[in-house]
C-alpha cells in the first residue's frame, strides 16, 4: 500500500474539517508538526524545495510527513468535500516568496515565508470560492490580513506577519518559530526585543493603525473622565481586541490631523451597530439589488470594528496625488474647449475624451503616461454635428461607443473605424448622459432636459421604454450588480431608482441635496454615490429606502471639501474611493467611510488644497482606471492629467 493510499494531504484534511469551528488547537498541532519537519531539514542544511500545504501528508497515525508532488499525485486530486479545486500551479503561485530575497539564505528564508502562508491557510481554510481564496492570498503577500482574522487570531496574526516580513533577514528561523508562545506555550508571544522590531517595521499592519487611533482618542477623553466615562469604557473594551500600539510617525501625524472627524465616524459606527441590533427596517424586496449572475462578491463585515478598521486603513493608506502622465493638448483639443466626459474601453487600453469641440478623441492610454512622447495624438477622431455632453464605452463590445449631445441625439459609434453606426433622435431637448448596461451589452439608457429617461437597444431603431421625470434629467447609470436596477439624478434635487420590470413608479426616491443632482454612481450593490451643485457628494444606503415617499434617512454620509456650484465637474468611484472635480481647478479624492478629502491635486501646480481660481478654469471630468488604480482627469482648458494615489 502506497503512502498516498494510507494518508491524505493537509489540504484534503482541512476540507474534511471545514464544518468544525472549534478545532483551532488541532490545526495548530498540525502546523507545529510541519514546522518541526522543516526545522529538522534546516538543521541538516537542507531547505525544502517545494514547501506548500498539499505536499504534507497526514498518516492514519496522525504523523505528518513531507511528500512533494513530484513523488505523488495527491495534490492533483479532486476532493469530494470541496466546492472548488486548487491546482498545483495555482498553489505554487500562492506559496512563491516575495521577490526581494537575499541570495546567501534564499531557500531557507523562502521556506519561512511559505510557512507564513501555510499558517494562514491552516487557520482560514476553506474559503467560499477559489476566487476569494486567491484574493486573500494576494492580500497576504502585501501583508494585509482580513479584519476577522486579526480579531479572531490576534497572536497568530502577529506571527504570520513576522514570517512574511519583506526583508528575509528580519524573519525568524524555524527554531525561533518553535519557541514562540503559539507553538511552545511560553508566556510571551515573542521576546520583548524581537516583538518591538516586528511592530516598528510593520507599517502597513491594519490593526496597529486602528489601535493607535483608539489610544489617541482615549487620551483625549480621559481629560473629561466624569462626562465621558461611557465613551472611555467603549474604547477600553475595543482596545483589548488588539495587541500592538506602534505606527509610523507619518501615520500618527495624519491621524492627529483628522482626529476629530475620525472620532465622529468611530462613534457613529458604534451607534449604528447598536441600532441595527435593536431594530431592522429593511424592505423585503432587496433581492433586486443583487440579482445578477456572477455579481462581484462584497466583503462582509461582522461588526463595527471590522468595518471601521477597513475604512480607516484605506483612508490613511494614501496621502497625495502623484502625476503619472499629462497632456497639455492645446494643438489637439482647443484650450478654450471643455472636456465634458472621459470613458475607458472594455480592456482599459484606450480612453475616449469628448466635449464641446464636437469631437470624440480616442487615445491609447499608454501614450498619456510620463515616459511617452510629449505631443499626444489620438488614434481615432470621431466628428459629431453638435457639442458633446457625454461618452460611454460598451462594457462588452470592445469597439462600441455611445455619445449624447446638445441636440438631444444619442449616437452609437464604431470606435475602430470612426464611423457612426446608428443615431436616435427621440429626445426633444439636450441629452446630458448615456450609459451602457453592465449586464445586457445591447441595452443602454439616456437622460435629457426633456425630463425623460429613455432605454434603447442596439437591435431596435426606436426606444424600448420611456420613464418620465418631473424635472430635467442630468445623469443616469445602470447598476453593475443587478439586471434591472437603474438610477438617475434630476434638476429637482432628487435621485430616483427604478426596477426596469416595473417602471410605473420609482423603486425609491432619494432626497437630501439642496441643488441639482449632476452625477450618480453605484458604489456597490447596496450603495449609491451622488454629486450635486450644492458642493457636496452623498452616499446612500439603498437598504434603508422605502417604496413610498422620499427616503431622506437613506443618506449615510455627506462629503465636503471640493467646490461645485454650477458646472459638471465629474464623478468616479472605485473600491470605496471616490474622485470628483472642483471649480477650484482641482481633483479631490475621498474614501466612502469619511466625510473629508484624502487629498487633492490642483491643475497647473503640484500643491494640494489650494484656493487659487486658476483663471476660472475647473476640472470637468474624472475617470478611474481599475487596472492600475490611476485616475484620468480633464479640465475646462483642455488639459488632461493621469494621477495616481500614493
Coordinates of C-alpha atoms in Angstrom, one line a residue:
X1 CA 0.0 0.0 0.0
X2 CA 1.5 3.4 -1.0
X3 CA 1.9 6.4 1.3
X4 CA -0.7 8.3 -0.7
X5 CA -3.3 5.5 -0.1
X6 CA -2.5 5.4 3.6
X7 CA -2.8 9.1 4.2
X8 CA -4.3 12.3 3.0
X9 CA -2.8 15.7 2.2
X10 CA -3.2 18.6 4.7
X11 CA -5.4 20.4 2.2
X12 CA -7.8 17.5 2.0
X13 CA -7.7 17.2 5.8
X14 CA -8.7 20.9 6.1
X15 CA -11.7 20.3 3.8
X16 CA -12.8 17.4 5.9
X17 CA -12.6 19.7 9.0
X18 CA -14.4 22.6 7.3
X19 CA -17.6 22.2 9.4
X20 CA -15.7 22.1 12.7
X21 CA -15.4 25.6 14.1
X22 CA -13.7 24.5 17.3
X23 CA -10.6 22.8 16.0
X24 CA -8.1 25.6 16.3
X25 CA -5.9 23.7 18.8
X26 CA -5.8 20.7 16.5
X27 CA -4.9 22.8 13.5
X28 CA -2.0 24.5 15.4
X29 CA -0.8 21.0 16.4
X30 CA -0.6 20.0 12.7
X31 CA 1.2 23.3 12.0
X32 CA 3.7 22.5 14.8
X33 CA 4.5 19.2 13.2
X34 CA 5.1 20.9 9.8
X35 CA 7.5 23.4 11.4
X36 CA 9.3 20.6 13.2
X37 CA 9.8 18.8 9.9
X38 CA 11.1 22.0 8.2
X39 CA 13.3 22.7 11.2
X40 CA 14.9 19.2 11.1
X41 CA 15.6 19.6 7.4
X42 CA 17.2 23.1 8.0
X43 CA 19.3 21.6 10.8
X44 CA 20.7 19.2 8.2
X45 CA 21.4 22.1 5.9
X46 CA 18.6 21.1 3.5
X47 CA 15.8 23.6 2.8
X48 CA 12.6 22.0 1.4
X49 CA 12.3 22.8 -2.4
X50 CA 8.5 22.9 -2.7
X51 CA 7.0 23.8 0.6
X52 CA 3.2 24.1 0.3
X53 CA 0.1 22.7 2.0
X54 CA -0.6 19.8 -0.4
X55 CA 3.0 18.4 -0.1
X56 CA 2.4 17.4 3.5
X57 CA 0.6 14.2 4.2
X58 CA -1.2 13.1 7.3
X59 CA -0.9 9.4 8.1
X60 CA -3.5 7.4 10.0
X61 CA -1.1 7.5 13.0
X62 CA -1.6 11.4 13.0
X63 CA 2.0 11.8 11.9
X64 CA 2.8 14.3 9.2
X65 CA 5.4 13.6 6.5
X66 CA 6.8 15.7 3.7
X67 CA 5.8 14.1 0.4
X68 CA 6.4 16.5 -2.5
X69 CA 4.1 16.5 -5.6
X70 CA 6.9 15.3 -7.8
X71 CA 6.6 12.0 -6.0
X72 CA 2.8 12.0 -5.5
X73 CA -0.3 12.9 -7.4
X74 CA -2.2 13.8 -4.2
X75 CA -2.1 17.5 -4.9
X76 CA -3.8 17.0 -8.2
X77 CA -6.8 15.0 -6.8
X78 CA -10.3 16.5 -6.7
X79 CA -11.6 16.4 -3.2
X80 CA -15.2 15.4 -3.0
X81 CA -15.8 17.5 0.1
X82 CA -14.5 20.7 -1.5
X83 CA -16.6 23.2 -3.5
X84 CA -13.6 24.2 -5.7
X85 CA -10.3 22.7 -6.8
X86 CA -6.8 24.1 -6.1
X87 CA -4.5 23.1 -8.9
X88 CA -0.7 22.6 -8.2
X89 CA 0.1 25.5 -10.5
X90 CA -2.2 27.9 -8.5
X91 CA -0.9 26.6 -5.2
X92 CA 2.7 27.2 -6.3
X93 CA 1.9 30.8 -7.2
X94 CA 0.4 31.2 -3.7
X95 CA 3.5 30.0 -2.0
X96 CA 6.0 31.8 -4.1
X97 CA 8.0 34.1 -1.8
X98 CA 8.3 37.8 -2.3
X99 CA 10.9 38.8 -4.9
X100 CA 13.3 40.7 -2.6
X101 CA 15.4 37.7 -1.3
X102 CA 18.9 37.9 0.0
X103 CA 20.9 35.4 -2.0
X104 CA 23.0 33.8 0.8
X105 CA 20.0 32.3 2.6
X106 CA 17.4 32.4 -0.2
X107 CA 15.8 29.0 0.1
X108 CA 15.9 28.9 3.9
X109 CA 14.2 32.3 4.2
X110 CA 11.8 31.3 1.4
X111 CA 10.8 28.3 3.5
X112 CA 10.0 30.6 6.4
X113 CA 7.9 32.9 4.1
X114 CA 6.0 29.8 2.9
X115 CA 5.4 28.8 6.5
X116 CA 3.6 32.2 6.9
X117 CA 1.3 31.4 4.0
X118 CA 0.7 27.9 5.4
X119 CA -0.2 29.2 8.9
X120 CA -2.8 31.5 7.3
X121 CA -4.3 28.6 5.2
X122 CA -4.4 26.2 8.1
X123 CA -6.4 28.7 10.2
X124 CA -8.6 30.1 7.5
X125 CA -9.4 27.2 5.0
X126 CA -11.7 26.6 3.4
X127 CA -13.0 29.7 1.6
X128 CA -16.3 30.0 -0.2
X129 CA -14.7 30.1 -3.6
X130 CA -11.2 29.8 -5.2
X131 CA -11.6 33.5 -6.3
X132 CA -12.0 34.6 -2.6
X133 CA -9.2 32.3 -1.6
X134 CA -6.8 33.7 -4.3
X135 CA -7.8 37.3 -3.3
X136 CA -7.0 36.6 0.4
X137 CA -3.6 35.1 -0.6
X138 CA -2.8 38.1 -2.8
X139 CA -3.5 40.5 0.1
X140 CA -1.4 38.3 2.3
X141 CA 1.6 38.8 0.0
X142 CA 1.2 42.5 0.7
X143 CA 0.9 41.7 4.4
X144 CA -2.7 42.7 4.6
X145 CA -4.8 40.4 6.8
X146 CA -8.6 40.1 6.8
X147 CA -10.0 42.1 9.8
X148 CA -11.9 39.0 11.0
X149 CA -8.6 37.0 11.1
X150 CA -7.0 39.8 13.1
X151 CA -9.8 39.9 15.6
X152 CA -10.2 36.1 16.0
X153 CA -6.5 35.2 15.9
X154 CA -4.5 38.3 17.2
X155 CA -1.4 36.3 18.2
X156 CA -1.4 34.1 15.1
X157 CA -1.7 37.3 13.0
X158 CA 1.4 38.7 14.7
X159 CA 3.4 35.5 14.0
X160 CA 2.1 35.4 10.4
X161 CA 3.3 38.9 9.7
X162 CA 6.7 38.2 11.2
X163 CA 7.1 35.2 8.9
X164 CA 6.0 37.3 5.9
X165 CA 8.4 40.1 6.6
X166 CA 9.6 41.7 3.3
X167 CA 13.2 41.5 4.5
X168 CA 14.4 37.9 4.8
X169 CA 16.9 38.8 7.5
X170 CA 14.1 40.1 9.7
X171 CA 12.2 36.8 9.5
X172 CA 12.6 34.2 12.3
X173 CA 14.3 30.9 12.0
X174 CA 12.3 27.7 12.2
X175 CA 13.8 27.2 15.7
X176 CA 12.5 30.7 16.8
X177 CA 9.1 29.8 15.4
X178 CA 9.0 26.6 17.6
X179 CA 10.0 28.7 20.6
X180 CA 7.1 31.1 20.1
X181 CA 4.1 31.1 22.6
X182 CA 1.8 29.6 20.0
X183 CA 3.9 26.5 19.4
X184 CA 5.7 26.1 22.7
X185 CA 3.3 27.5 25.3
X186 CA 5.7 30.1 26.7
X187 CA 4.3 33.1 28.4
X188 CA 5.2 35.7 25.8
X189 CA 4.4 35.5 22.1
X190 CA 8.0 36.8 21.3
X191 CA 10.9 38.1 23.4
X192 CA 10.3 41.8 24.0
X193 CA 13.2 42.9 21.9
X194 CA 12.0 40.8 18.9
X195 CA 8.4 42.0 19.4
X196 CA 9.5 45.6 19.2
X197 CA 11.3 45.0 15.9
X198 CA 8.2 43.4 14.4
X199 CA 5.9 46.2 15.4
X200 CA 8.3 49.0 14.3
X201 CA 8.8 47.5 10.9
X202 CA 5.1 46.6 10.2
X203 CA 4.0 49.9 8.8
X204 CA 1.0 48.5 6.9
X205 CA -0.5 46.3 9.6
X206 CA -4.1 47.4 9.7
X207 CA -4.9 46.6 13.3
X208 CA -1.9 48.7 14.5
X209 CA -3.4 51.7 12.8
X210 CA -6.8 51.2 14.4
X211 CA -5.3 50.7 17.8
X212 CA -3.2 53.8 17.7
X213 CA -6.3 55.8 16.8
X214 CA -8.1 54.3 19.7
X215 CA -5.2 55.1 22.1
X216 CA -5.1 58.7 20.9
X217 CA -8.8 59.1 21.3
X218 CA -8.7 57.6 24.8
X219 CA -6.1 60.1 25.9
X220 CA -8.4 62.9 24.9
X221 CA -11.4 61.5 26.5
X222 CA -9.7 60.8 29.8
X223 CA -9.3 64.6 30.3
X224 CA -13.0 64.7 30.8
X225 CA -13.4 61.4 32.6
X226 CA -16.6 62.3 34.5
X227 CA -18.5 63.4 31.5
X228 CA -17.2 60.9 29.1
X229 CA -16.9 57.8 31.3
X230 CA -19.2 55.8 29.0
X231 CA -17.0 56.6 25.9
X232 CA -13.8 55.6 27.7
X233 CA -15.3 52.2 28.6
X234 CA -16.2 51.6 25.0
X235 CA -12.7 52.4 23.9
X236 CA -11.1 50.2 26.5
X237 CA -13.3 47.3 25.6
X238 CA -12.3 47.6 21.9
X239 CA -8.6 48.1 22.7
X240 CA -8.5 44.7 24.3
X241 CA -9.1 43.2 20.9
X242 CA -5.8 44.4 19.5
X243 CA -2.2 43.8 20.6
X244 CA 0.2 46.3 19.0
X245 CA 0.4 50.0 19.7
X246 CA 3.1 51.5 17.4
X247 CA 2.7 53.0 13.9
X248 CA 4.9 55.3 11.8
X249 CA 5.3 59.0 12.6
X250 CA 3.7 59.8 9.3
X251 CA 0.5 57.9 10.1
X252 CA 0.4 59.4 13.6
X253 CA 0.6 62.9 12.1
X254 CA -2.2 62.2 9.6
X255 CA -4.3 60.5 12.3
X256 CA -3.9 63.5 14.6
X257 CA -4.8 65.9 11.8
X258 CA -8.2 64.1 11.3
X259 CA -8.7 63.0 14.9
X260 CA -12.0 65.0 15.3
X261 CA -13.6 63.6 12.1
X262 CA -12.3 60.0 12.9
X263 CA -13.8 60.3 16.4
X264 CA -17.2 61.2 14.9
X265 CA -17.1 58.4 12.4
X266 CA -16.0 55.9 15.1
X267 CA -18.8 56.6 17.5
X268 CA -21.2 56.8 14.6
X269 CA -20.3 53.2 13.6
X270 CA -20.8 52.2 17.3
X271 CA -24.3 53.8 17.3
X272 CA -25.2 52.1 14.0
X273 CA -24.2 48.7 15.4
X274 CA -26.3 49.1 18.5
X275 CA -29.3 50.4 16.4
X276 CA -29.1 47.6 13.9
X277 CA -29.1 45.0 16.7
X278 CA -32.2 46.6 18.2
X279 CA -34.3 47.1 15.1
X280 CA -34.3 46.1 11.5
X281 CA -36.4 48.2 9.0
X282 CA -35.0 46.7 5.8
X283 CA -37.5 46.4 2.9
X284 CA -38.5 42.9 1.7
X285 CA -37.5 43.3 -2.0
X286 CA -33.8 43.8 -1.6
X287 CA -33.0 40.8 -3.8
X288 CA -33.4 43.3 -6.7
X289 CA -30.0 44.8 -5.7
X290 CA -28.1 41.6 -6.3
X291 CA -30.0 39.7 -8.9
X292 CA -27.2 39.5 -11.5
X293 CA -25.3 36.2 -12.1
X294 CA -21.6 36.4 -11.1
X295 CA -22.0 39.7 -9.4
X296 CA -18.7 40.7 -7.7
X297 CA -18.6 39.3 -4.1
X298 CA -18.7 42.0 -1.5
X299 CA -16.7 41.8 1.7
X300 CA -18.9 41.0 4.7
X301 CA -18.1 42.8 7.9
X302 CA -19.0 41.1 11.1
X303 CA -19.2 44.3 13.3
X304 CA -18.4 47.9 13.6
X305 CA -14.7 47.4 14.4
X306 CA -14.0 45.4 11.2
X307 CA -15.9 48.0 9.1
X308 CA -14.2 50.9 10.8
X309 CA -10.8 49.2 10.5
X310 CA -11.2 48.7 6.8
X311 CA -12.2 52.3 6.3
X312 CA -9.5 53.9 8.4
X313 CA -6.8 51.8 6.8
X314 CA -7.9 52.7 3.3
X315 CA -8.2 56.3 4.2
X316 CA -4.8 56.6 5.7
X317 CA -3.1 54.4 3.0
X318 CA -2.7 57.4 0.7
X319 CA -1.7 61.0 1.3
X320 CA -1.3 62.7 -2.1
X321 CA -1.8 62.5 -5.8
X322 CA 1.3 61.9 -7.9
X323 CA 1.4 62.8 -11.6
X324 CA 1.9 59.7 -13.8
X325 CA 1.3 61.4 -17.1
X326 CA -0.1 64.6 -18.6
X327 CA -1.0 66.2 -21.9
X328 CA -1.5 69.9 -22.4
X329 CA -3.3 69.2 -25.7
X330 CA -3.6 72.8 -26.9
X331 CA -2.9 71.7 -30.5
X332 CA -5.4 68.8 -30.3
X333 CA -8.2 70.0 -28.0
X334 CA -8.5 73.8 -28.2
X335 CA -7.6 75.2 -24.8
X336 CA -10.9 77.1 -24.8
X337 CA -12.9 73.9 -25.0
X338 CA -14.3 71.9 -22.1
X339 CA -13.7 68.2 -22.0
X340 CA -17.1 67.1 -20.7
X341 CA -16.6 63.3 -20.5
X342 CA -14.0 60.6 -20.3
X343 CA -14.5 56.8 -20.7
X344 CA -12.3 53.8 -20.9
X345 CA -12.8 50.9 -23.3
X346 CA -13.6 47.4 -22.1
X347 CA -9.9 46.5 -21.6
X348 CA -8.9 49.9 -20.4
X349 CA -6.2 50.2 -23.1
X350 CA -7.9 53.2 -24.7
X351 CA -9.7 56.3 -23.4
X352 CA -12.2 58.5 -25.1
X353 CA -12.4 62.2 -24.5
X354 CA -15.4 64.3 -25.6
X355 CA -16.5 67.9 -25.2
X356 CA -17.9 71.0 -26.8
X357 CA -15.4 70.8 -29.6
X358 CA -17.9 68.4 -31.3
X359 CA -15.2 65.7 -31.4
X360 CA -14.6 62.4 -29.6
X361 CA -10.8 61.8 -29.5
X362 CA -9.6 58.3 -28.6
X363 CA -6.1 57.9 -27.1
X364 CA -4.0 54.9 -26.3
X365 CA -3.7 55.1 -22.6
X366 CA 0.0 54.2 -22.5
X367 CA 0.8 57.3 -24.6
X368 CA -0.6 59.6 -21.9
X369 CA 2.0 58.4 -19.4
X370 CA 5.0 60.4 -18.5
X371 CA 7.6 58.2 -20.3
X372 CA 5.9 58.6 -23.7
X373 CA 6.2 61.3 -26.3
X374 CA 5.4 64.9 -25.3
X375 CA 2.8 65.5 -28.0
X376 CA -0.2 63.2 -27.6
X377 CA -2.1 62.4 -30.8
X378 CA -5.4 60.5 -30.9
X379 CA -5.5 57.1 -32.7
X380 CA -9.1 57.8 -33.8
X381 CA -11.2 61.0 -34.1
X382 CA -15.0 60.9 -34.3
X383 CA -16.7 64.0 -35.7
X384 CA -20.2 64.9 -34.3
X385 CA -22.7 67.5 -35.6
X386 CA -23.3 69.1 -32.2
X387 CA -21.5 69.8 -28.9
X388 CA -21.0 66.6 -26.9
X389 CA -22.1 66.2 -23.3
X390 CA -21.3 62.5 -22.5
X391 CA -19.4 59.5 -23.9
X392 CA -19.7 55.9 -22.7
X393 CA -17.9 52.7 -23.9
X394 CA -19.8 49.4 -24.1
X395 CA -18.7 47.0 -21.2
X396 CA -18.6 44.0 -23.6
X397 CA -18.3 45.1 -27.2
X398 CA -14.8 46.5 -27.5
X399 CA -15.4 48.9 -30.4
X400 CA -18.9 50.0 -29.5
X401 CA -19.1 53.6 -28.1
X402 CA -22.2 55.8 -27.4
X403 CA -22.5 59.6 -27.1
X404 CA -25.1 62.2 -26.1
X405 CA -25.1 65.7 -27.5
X406 CA -26.7 69.2 -27.1
X407 CA -29.2 68.5 -29.9
X408 CA -30.6 65.5 -27.9
X409 CA -29.1 63.0 -30.3
X410 CA -27.8 59.6 -29.0
X411 CA -25.2 58.2 -31.3
X412 CA -23.6 54.8 -31.5
X413 CA -20.1 54.6 -33.0
X414 CA -17.6 52.1 -34.2
X415 CA -14.5 53.3 -32.3
X416 CA -12.2 51.3 -34.6
X417 CA -13.3 52.8 -37.9
X418 CA -14.6 56.1 -36.5
X419 CA -17.9 55.6 -38.3
X420 CA -21.4 56.2 -36.8
X421 CA -23.4 53.0 -36.6
X422 CA -26.8 54.4 -35.6
X423 CA -28.4 57.5 -34.1
X424 CA -31.5 58.1 -32.1
X425 CA -33.4 61.4 -32.2
X426 CA -36.4 60.9 -29.9
X427 CA -35.2 63.3 -27.2
X428 CA -36.7 66.8 -27.7
X429 CA -34.0 68.8 -25.9
X430 CA -30.3 68.5 -24.9
X431 CA -29.2 65.0 -23.8
X432 CA -26.8 65.1 -20.8
X433 CA -25.9 61.5 -20.3
X434 CA -25.7 58.0 -21.8
X435 CA -24.8 54.7 -20.1
X436 CA -24.5 51.1 -21.3
X437 CA -25.9 48.2 -19.2
X438 CA -23.3 46.1 -17.3
X439 CA -25.5 43.0 -17.9
X440 CA -27.0 43.3 -21.4
X441 CA -24.4 44.5 -24.0
X442 CA -27.2 45.7 -26.3
X443 CA -29.0 47.9 -23.8
X444 CA -28.2 51.5 -23.0
X445 CA -30.0 54.5 -21.4
X446 CA -30.0 58.2 -21.8
X447 CA -31.3 61.3 -19.9
X448 CA -32.4 64.7 -21.2
X449 CA -33.6 68.2 -20.5
X450 CA -36.9 67.0 -21.9
X451 CA -37.5 65.4 -18.4
X452 CA -37.2 61.8 -19.7
X453 CA -35.0 58.8 -19.4
X454 CA -35.1 56.5 -22.5
X455 CA -34.0 52.9 -22.8
X456 CA -32.5 51.8 -26.1
X457 CA -31.4 48.6 -27.7
X458 CA -28.7 48.2 -30.4
X459 CA -31.3 45.9 -32.1
X460 CA -34.0 48.5 -32.3
X461 CA -34.3 51.8 -34.2
X462 CA -36.6 53.3 -31.5
X463 CA -36.6 53.4 -27.7
X464 CA -37.8 50.4 -25.9
X465 CA -39.1 52.3 -22.8
X466 CA -39.5 55.9 -21.6
X467 CA -39.5 56.9 -18.0
X468 CA -41.0 60.4 -17.3
X469 CA -39.4 62.6 -14.6
X470 CA -40.7 65.8 -13.1
X471 CA -37.5 67.7 -13.9
X472 CA -34.6 67.8 -16.3
X473 CA -32.5 64.6 -16.1
X474 CA -28.8 65.3 -15.6
X475 CA -27.3 61.8 -15.1
X476 CA -28.2 58.1 -15.5
X477 CA -26.4 54.8 -14.6
X478 CA -27.1 51.1 -14.5
X479 CA -26.2 49.0 -11.5
X480 CA -23.3 46.6 -12.2
X481 CA -24.8 44.1 -9.7
X482 CA -28.4 44.0 -10.8
X483 CA -30.0 43.1 -14.1
X484 CA -32.9 45.5 -13.5
X485 CA -31.7 48.5 -11.4
X486 CA -31.3 51.9 -13.0
X487 CA -30.7 55.3 -11.2
X488 CA -30.9 58.8 -12.4
X489 CA -30.5 62.3 -10.9
X490 CA -32.5 65.4 -11.8
X491 CA -32.7 69.2 -11.5
X492 CA -35.3 68.9 -8.8
X493 CA -32.6 67.8 -6.3
X494 CA -33.7 64.2 -6.3
X495 CA -32.4 60.7 -7.3
X496 CA -34.8 58.1 -8.5
X497 CA -34.1 54.3 -8.7
X498 CA -36.2 52.1 -10.9
X499 CA -36.8 48.4 -11.2
X500 CA -36.9 48.2 -15.0
X501 CA -39.5 45.5 -14.9
X502 CA -41.9 47.9 -13.2
X503 CA -41.4 51.5 -14.4
X504 CA -44.8 52.9 -13.4
X505 CA -43.4 54.2 -10.1
X506 CA -39.8 54.5 -8.7
X507 CA -38.4 51.7 -6.6
X508 CA -37.1 54.5 -4.4
X509 CA -36.7 58.3 -4.4
X510 CA -33.7 59.8 -2.6
X511 CA -33.8 63.4 -1.3
X512 CA -31.2 65.3 0.7
X513 CA -29.4 67.5 -1.9
X514 CA -30.0 71.3 -1.9
X515 CA -29.5 71.8 -5.7
X516 CA -29.5 69.8 -8.9
X517 CA -28.0 66.2 -8.9
X518 CA -25.3 66.1 -11.6
X519 CA -24.0 62.6 -11.2
X520 CA -25.0 59.2 -9.8
X521 CA -22.6 56.2 -9.5
X522 CA -23.2 52.8 -7.9
X523 CA -20.5 52.2 -5.3
X524 CA -21.6 48.5 -4.8
X525 CA -24.8 46.6 -4.9
X526 CA -26.2 48.3 -1.8
X527 CA -25.0 51.8 -2.1
X528 CA -25.0 54.8 -4.4
X529 CA -22.8 58.0 -4.6
X530 CA -24.3 61.2 -5.9
X531 CA -22.9 64.6 -6.8
X532 CA -24.7 68.0 -6.8
X533 CA -24.1 71.6 -7.5
X534 CA -24.6 72.2 -3.8
X535 CA -20.9 71.4 -3.4
X536 CA -21.5 68.0 -1.8
X537 CA -21.3 64.3 -2.6
X538 CA -23.6 61.9 -0.7
X539 CA -23.5 58.2 0.0
X540 CA -26.9 56.4 0.1
X541 CA -27.7 53.1 1.7
X542 CA -30.3 51.5 -0.6
X543 CA -31.2 49.0 2.1
X544 CA -32.7 51.9 4.1
X545 CA -35.0 53.1 1.3
X546 CA -38.8 52.7 1.0
X547 CA -41.2 52.3 -1.9
X548 CA -43.4 55.1 -0.7
X549 CA -42.4 58.8 -0.4
X550 CA -38.8 60.1 -0.3
X551 CA -36.0 58.3 1.6
X552 CA -34.2 61.1 3.4
X553 CA -32.9 58.7 6.1
X554 CA -31.0 56.6 3.5
X555 CA -28.2 59.3 3.3
X556 CA -25.4 57.8 5.4
X557 CA -22.5 60.2 4.6
X558 CA -22.0 63.7 3.1
X559 CA -18.6 64.6 1.7
X560 CA -17.4 68.3 1.6
X561 CA -14.2 69.9 0.5
X562 CA -14.5 70.5 -3.2
X563 CA -16.4 73.4 -4.8
X564 CA -19.2 72.8 -7.3
X565 CA -21.9 75.4 -7.8
X566 CA -22.8 75.5 -11.5
X567 CA -20.7 73.1 -13.6
X568 CA -20.5 69.4 -14.3
X569 CA -17.1 68.5 -12.6
X570 CA -17.1 64.7 -12.9
X571 CA -17.5 61.8 -10.5
X572 CA -15.9 58.4 -10.5
X573 CA -15.9 55.5 -7.9
X574 CA -13.5 52.6 -7.4
X575 CA -13.3 50.1 -4.5
X576 CA -14.6 52.6 -1.9
X577 CA -12.6 55.5 -3.2
X578 CA -14.4 58.5 -4.7
X579 CA -12.9 61.1 -7.1
X580 CA -14.5 64.3 -8.3
X581 CA -13.5 67.6 -9.8
X582 CA -13.9 71.1 -8.4
X583 CA -14.4 74.6 -9.7
X584 CA -11.2 75.5 -8.0
X585 CA -9.5 73.5 -10.8
X586 CA -8.7 70.6 -8.5
X587 CA -9.2 66.9 -8.4
X588 CA -10.4 65.6 -5.0
X589 CA -10.2 62.1 -3.6
X590 CA -12.4 60.8 -0.7
X591 CA -12.9 57.4 0.8
X592 CA -16.6 56.4 1.4
X593 CA -16.0 55.9 5.2
X594 CA -15.1 59.5 6.0
X595 CA -16.6 62.9 5.0
X596 CA -13.3 64.8 4.5
X597 CA -11.0 64.5 1.5
X598 CA -7.9 62.3 1.5
X599 CA -6.1 64.8 -0.7
X600 CA -6.5 67.0 -3.8
X601 CA -4.4 67.9 -6.8
X602 CA -4.6 71.3 -8.5
X603 CA -4.1 71.7 -12.2
X604 CA -1.3 74.0 -13.0
X605 CA 0.7 73.2 -9.8
X606 CA 1.5 70.3 -7.6
X607 CA 0.3 71.9 -4.3
X608 CA -2.6 70.2 -2.5
X609 CA -5.7 72.1 -1.2
X610 CA -5.1 75.5 -2.8
X611 CA -7.6 78.3 -3.1
X612 CA -6.5 79.7 -6.5
X613 CA -9.2 80.4 -9.1
X614 CA -6.9 79.4 -12.0
X615 CA -8.5 82.0 -14.3
X616 CA -11.9 80.5 -13.9
X617 CA -10.9 77.0 -15.1
X618 CA -12.4 73.9 -13.4
X619 CA -11.9 70.2 -13.5
X620 CA -14.7 68.9 -15.8
X621 CA -14.3 65.1 -15.9
X622 CA -12.6 62.3 -13.9
X623 CA -12.4 58.6 -14.6
X624 CA -10.7 55.8 -12.6
X625 CA -8.7 53.1 -14.4
X626 CA -9.2 49.9 -12.4
X627 CA -6.2 48.0 -13.7
X628 CA -3.6 50.4 -12.3
X629 CA -5.6 52.4 -9.7
X630 CA -4.9 55.6 -11.6
X631 CA -7.3 58.3 -12.4
X632 CA -7.6 60.4 -15.6
X633 CA -8.8 63.9 -15.1
X634 CA -9.5 66.7 -17.6
X635 CA -10.3 70.4 -17.1
X636 CA -12.1 73.1 -18.9
X637 CA -8.9 74.3 -20.6
X638 CA -8.4 71.0 -22.5
X639 CA -5.7 69.7 -20.2
X640 CA -5.6 66.0 -19.3
X641 CA -3.6 64.5 -16.4
X642 CA -3.0 60.9 -15.2
X643 CA -2.9 60.9 -11.4
X644 CA -2.1 58.1 -9.0
X645 CA -2.8 58.0 -5.3
X646 CA 0.4 57.4 -3.3

